[in-house]
């Protein structure tokens, strides 16, 4: 069930995130919404060989961000996302957990709309 939009400080549909060209291929760009560290809504965009994907930056095992430092959310070979706390591994193309304490679960996908080279939070399906 998709519940990201119900989280405190979640961006509304239509919120502008960035320009497409601000997310380099095979890189992530993180976004934080809110002004209290305890209630921040965290998400990131990933450029998967030209296709942008967005995920909530929360490991489903322990409800913590995948990364401690900005952008450091990949395995050493950059083949998967990895939680820095318990080392759960997630597919880049769909966020599905393939290894670790939350195997079988996944990162929550956030829909995107791309209009005139601008990236926006999409409609909740």
Coordinates of N, CA and C in Angstrom, one line a residue:
X1 N 0.8 -1.2 0.0 CA 0.0 0.0 0.0 C 0.9 1.2 0.0
X2 N 0.6 2.2 -0.8 CA 1.3 3.4 -0.9 C 0.8 4.4 0.1
X3 N 1.7 4.8 1.0 CA 1.3 5.7 2.1 C 2.2 6.9 2.3
X4 N 3.2 7.0 1.4 CA 4.2 8.1 1.5 C 3.5 9.5 1.7
X5 N 2.4 9.7 0.9 CA 1.7 11.0 0.9 C 1.0 11.3 2.2
X6 N 0.9 10.3 3.1 CA 0.2 10.5 4.4 C 1.2 10.9 5.5
X7 N 2.5 10.8 5.2 CA 3.6 11.1 6.1 C 3.6 12.6 6.4
X8 N 4.0 12.9 7.6 CA 4.1 14.3 8.0 C 5.2 15.0 7.1
X9 N 4.9 16.1 6.7 CA 5.7 17.0 5.8 C 5.9 16.4 4.4
X10 N 5.1 15.4 4.0 CA 5.3 14.9 2.6 C 4.9 16.0 1.6
X11 N 5.7 16.1 0.5 CA 5.4 17.1 -0.5 C 4.0 16.8 -1.2
X12 N 3.3 17.9 -1.5 CA 2.1 17.7 -2.2 C 2.3 17.4 -3.7
X13 N 1.3 16.8 -4.3 CA 1.3 16.6 -5.8 C 1.6 18.0 -6.4
X14 N 2.5 18.0 -7.4 CA 2.8 19.2 -8.1 C 3.9 20.0 -7.5
X15 N 4.5 19.5 -6.4 CA 5.7 20.2 -5.8 C 6.8 20.0 -6.8
X16 N 7.5 21.2 -7.1 CA 8.6 21.2 -8.0 C 9.8 20.7 -7.2
X17 N 10.6 19.7 -7.8 CA 11.8 19.2 -7.2 C 13.1 19.8 -7.8
X18 N 13.2 19.7 -9.1 CA 14.4 20.2 -9.7 C 14.2 20.1 -11.3
X19 N 15.3 20.4 -12.0 CA 15.3 20.2 -13.4 C 15.9 18.8 -13.7
X20 N 15.5 18.2 -14.8 CA 15.9 16.9 -15.1 C 17.5 16.8 -15.2
X21 N 18.1 17.8 -15.7 CA 19.5 17.8 -15.9 C 20.3 18.1 -14.6
X22 N 19.6 18.3 -13.5 CA 20.3 18.4 -12.2 C 20.6 17.1 -11.5
X23 N 20.1 16.0 -12.2 CA 20.3 14.7 -11.6 C 21.2 13.9 -12.6
X24 N 22.5 13.8 -12.3 CA 23.4 13.2 -13.2 C 23.1 11.7 -13.3
X25 N 23.5 11.0 -14.4 CA 23.2 9.6 -14.6 C 23.9 8.8 -13.5
X26 N 23.2 7.8 -13.0 CA 23.7 6.9 -11.9 C 24.0 7.7 -10.6
X27 N 23.4 8.8 -10.4 CA 23.5 9.6 -9.2 C 22.2 9.8 -8.5
X28 N 22.2 10.2 -7.2 CA 21.0 10.5 -6.5 C 21.1 12.0 -6.1
X29 N 19.9 12.5 -6.0 CA 19.7 13.9 -5.4 C 18.7 13.7 -4.3
X30 N 19.0 14.2 -3.1 CA 18.1 14.0 -2.0 C 17.3 15.3 -1.7
X31 N 16.1 15.1 -1.2 CA 15.3 16.2 -0.8 C 14.7 16.0 0.6
X32 N 14.6 17.1 1.3 CA 14.1 17.0 2.7 C 13.0 18.1 2.8
X33 N 11.9 17.7 3.4 CA 10.8 18.6 3.6 C 10.4 18.7 5.0
X34 N 10.3 19.9 5.5 CA 10.0 20.2 6.9 C 11.1 20.9 7.6
X35 N 10.9 21.4 8.8 CA 12.0 22.1 9.4 C 12.4 21.6 10.8
X36 N 11.9 20.4 11.1 CA 12.3 19.7 12.4 C 13.0 18.4 12.0
X37 N 14.2 18.2 12.5 CA 15.0 17.0 12.1 C 14.2 15.7 12.5
X38 N 13.4 15.8 13.5 CA 12.7 14.6 13.9 C 11.5 14.2 13.0
X39 N 11.0 15.2 12.3 CA 9.8 15.0 11.4 C 10.0 15.3 9.9
X40 N 11.3 15.3 9.5 CA 11.6 15.6 8.1 C 11.0 14.5 7.2
X41 N 10.5 14.9 6.1 CA 10.2 13.9 5.1 C 11.4 13.8 4.1
X42 N 11.9 12.6 3.9 CA 13.1 12.5 3.1 C 12.8 11.6 1.9
X43 N 13.3 12.1 0.8 CA 13.1 11.3 -0.5 C 14.3 11.6 -1.3
X44 N 14.5 10.8 -2.4 CA 15.6 11.0 -3.3 C 15.2 10.6 -4.7
X45 N 15.8 11.3 -5.7 CA 15.7 10.9 -7.1 C 17.0 10.2 -7.5
X46 N 16.8 9.2 -8.3 CA 17.9 8.4 -8.9 C 17.8 8.5 -10.4
X47 N 18.8 8.8 -11.1 CA 18.9 8.8 -12.6 C 19.3 7.4 -13.0
X48 N 18.4 6.6 -13.4 CA 18.7 5.2 -13.9 C 18.8 5.2 -15.4
X49 N 20.0 5.5 -15.9 CA 20.4 5.6 -17.3 C 19.4 6.4 -18.1
X50 N 19.1 7.6 -17.5 CA 18.2 8.6 -18.2 C 16.8 8.5 -17.7
X51 N 16.4 7.5 -16.9 CA 15.0 7.5 -16.4 C 15.1 7.9 -14.9
X52 N 14.3 8.9 -14.5 CA 14.3 9.3 -13.1 C 13.4 8.5 -12.3
X53 N 13.8 8.0 -11.2 CA 13.0 7.3 -10.2 C 13.1 8.0 -8.9
X54 N 12.0 7.9 -8.2 CA 11.9 8.6 -6.8 C 11.5 7.6 -5.8
X55 N 12.2 7.7 -4.7 CA 11.9 6.8 -3.5 C 11.9 7.6 -2.2
X56 N 11.0 7.1 -1.3 CA 11.1 7.7 0.0 C 12.4 7.2 0.7
X57 N 13.1 8.1 1.3 CA 14.4 7.7 1.9 C 14.2 7.1 3.3
X58 N 13.6 6.0 3.3 CA 13.3 5.3 4.6 C 13.5 3.8 4.4
X59 N 14.4 3.2 5.2 CA 14.5 1.7 5.1 C 13.3 1.1 5.8
X60 N 12.6 0.2 5.1 CA 11.4 -0.4 5.7 C 11.7 -1.3 6.9
X61 N 12.9 -1.7 7.2 CA 13.2 -2.5 8.4 C 13.2 -1.7 9.7
X62 N 13.8 -0.5 9.6 CA 14.0 0.2 10.9 C 13.5 1.6 10.8
X63 N 12.9 2.0 9.7 CA 12.4 3.4 9.5 C 13.4 4.5 9.7
X64 N 14.6 4.2 9.2 CA 15.7 5.2 9.2 C 16.1 5.5 7.8
X65 N 16.7 6.7 7.6 CA 17.2 7.0 6.2 C 18.2 6.0 5.8
X66 N 18.3 5.7 4.5 CA 19.3 4.8 4.0 C 20.7 5.2 4.3
X67 N 20.9 6.5 4.2 CA 22.3 7.1 4.3 C 22.5 7.9 5.5
X68 N 23.8 8.0 5.9 CA 24.2 8.9 7.0 C 24.7 10.2 6.4
X69 N 25.5 10.1 5.4 CA 26.1 11.2 4.7 C 25.4 11.4 3.3
X70 N 25.3 12.7 2.9 CA 24.6 12.9 1.6 C 25.1 12.1 0.5
X71 N 24.1 11.5 -0.2 CA 24.4 10.7 -1.4 C 25.0 9.3 -1.2
X72 N 25.4 9.0 0.0 CA 26.1 7.7 0.2 C 25.0 6.6 0.5
X73 N 24.4 6.1 -0.5 CA 23.4 5.1 -0.3 C 23.5 3.9 -1.3
X74 N 24.7 3.8 -1.8 CA 24.9 2.7 -2.7 C 25.8 1.6 -2.1
X75 N 25.7 0.4 -2.6 CA 26.7 -0.6 -2.3 C 28.1 -0.2 -2.9
X76 N 29.2 -0.8 -2.5 CA 30.5 -0.4 -2.9 C 30.6 -0.4 -4.5
X77 N 29.9 -1.4 -5.1 CA 30.0 -1.5 -6.5 C 28.9 -0.7 -7.3
X78 N 28.1 0.0 -6.5 CA 27.0 0.9 -7.0 C 26.0 0.1 -7.7
X79 N 25.8 -1.2 -7.5 CA 24.8 -2.0 -8.1 C 23.5 -2.0 -7.4
X80 N 23.5 -1.5 -6.2 CA 22.2 -1.5 -5.4 C 22.3 -0.3 -4.4
X81 N 21.1 0.1 -4.0 CA 21.0 1.0 -2.8 C 21.3 0.1 -1.6
X82 N 21.8 0.7 -0.5 CA 22.1 -0.1 0.7 C 21.8 0.8 1.9
X83 N 21.1 0.3 2.9 CA 20.9 0.9 4.2 C 22.2 0.9 5.0
X84 N 22.6 2.1 5.5 CA 23.9 2.2 6.2 C 23.8 1.6 7.6
X85 N 22.6 1.3 8.1 CA 22.4 0.8 9.5 C 22.6 -0.7 9.5
X86 N 21.7 -1.4 8.8 CA 21.7 -2.9 8.9 C 22.1 -3.5 7.5
X87 N 22.5 -2.7 6.5 CA 23.0 -3.2 5.3 C 22.0 -3.9 4.4
X88 N 20.8 -3.6 4.5 CA 19.8 -4.1 3.6 C 20.1 -3.6 2.2
X89 N 19.9 -4.4 1.2 CA 20.2 -4.0 -0.2 C 18.9 -4.0 -1.0
X90 N 18.8 -2.9 -1.9 CA 17.6 -2.7 -2.7 C 17.9 -2.5 -4.2
X91 N 17.1 -3.0 -5.0 CA 17.2 -2.9 -6.5 C 17.2 -1.4 -6.8
X92 N 18.0 -0.9 -7.8 CA 18.0 0.4 -8.2 C 16.7 0.8 -9.0
X93 N 16.2 -0.2 -9.8 CA 15.1 0.1 -10.7 C 13.7 0.0 -10.1
X94 N 13.6 -0.7 -8.9 CA 12.2 -0.8 -8.3 C 12.2 -0.6 -6.8
X95 N 13.4 -0.5 -6.2 CA 13.4 -0.4 -4.7 C 13.2 -1.6 -3.9
X96 N 13.0 -2.8 -4.6 CA 12.7 -4.0 -3.9 C 14.0 -4.5 -3.1
X97 N 13.8 -4.9 -1.8 CA 14.9 -5.4 -1.0 C 15.2 -6.8 -1.4
X98 N 16.5 -7.0 -1.7 CA 16.9 -8.4 -2.2 C 17.8 -9.1 -1.1
X99 N 18.2 -8.4 -0.1 CA 19.1 -9.0 0.9 C 19.0 -8.1 2.2
X100 N 19.0 -8.8 3.3 CA 19.0 -8.1 4.6 C 17.8 -8.3 5.4
X101 N 17.6 -7.6 6.5 CA 16.6 -7.9 7.4 C 15.2 -7.5 6.9
X102 N 15.1 -6.8 5.8 CA 13.7 -6.4 5.3 C 13.6 -7.1 3.9
X103 N 14.3 -8.2 3.6 CA 14.2 -8.9 2.3 C 12.7 -9.2 2.0
X104 N 12.3 -8.8 0.8 CA 10.9 -9.0 0.3 C 10.1 -7.7 0.4
X105 N 10.5 -6.8 1.2 CA 9.9 -5.5 1.3 C 10.5 -4.6 0.3
X106 N 10.3 -3.3 0.4 CA 10.9 -2.4 -0.6 C 10.8 -0.9 -0.2
X107 N 11.6 -0.1 -0.9 CA 11.5 1.3 -0.7 C 10.2 1.8 -1.3
X108 N 9.6 2.8 -0.7 CA 8.3 3.3 -1.3 C 8.6 4.2 -2.4
X109 N 7.9 3.9 -3.6 CA 8.1 4.6 -4.8 C 7.2 5.9 -4.7
X110 N 7.8 7.0 -5.2 CA 7.1 8.3 -5.2 C 6.9 8.6 -6.7
X111 N 5.7 8.8 -7.1 CA 5.4 9.1 -8.6 C 6.0 10.5 -9.0
X112 N 6.4 10.6 -10.2 CA 7.0 11.8 -10.7 C 6.2 12.2 -12.0
X113 N 6.2 13.5 -12.2 CA 5.7 14.1 -13.5 C 6.9 14.9 -14.0
X114 N 7.2 14.8 -15.3 CA 8.2 15.6 -15.9 C 7.5 16.5 -16.9
X115 N 7.6 17.8 -16.7 CA 7.0 18.7 -17.6 C 8.0 19.8 -18.0
X116 N 8.3 19.9 -19.3 CA 9.2 20.9 -19.8 C 10.6 20.8 -19.1
X117 N 11.1 19.6 -18.9 CA 12.4 19.4 -18.3 C 12.4 19.7 -16.8
X118 N 11.3 19.9 -16.2 CA 11.1 20.1 -14.7 C 10.5 18.9 -14.1
X119 N 11.0 18.5 -12.9 CA 10.6 17.3 -12.2 C 9.7 17.8 -11.1
X120 N 8.5 17.1 -11.0 CA 7.5 17.4 -10.0 C 7.0 16.1 -9.3
X121 N 6.6 16.3 -8.1 CA 5.9 15.1 -7.4 C 4.6 14.8 -8.2
X122 N 4.4 13.6 -8.5 CA 3.3 13.2 -9.3 C 2.1 12.8 -8.5
X123 N 1.0 12.5 -9.2 CA -0.2 12.1 -8.5 C -0.1 10.8 -7.8
X124 N -0.8 10.7 -6.6 CA -0.8 9.4 -5.9 C -1.8 8.5 -6.6
X125 N -1.3 7.3 -7.0 CA -2.1 6.3 -7.8 C -2.9 5.5 -6.8

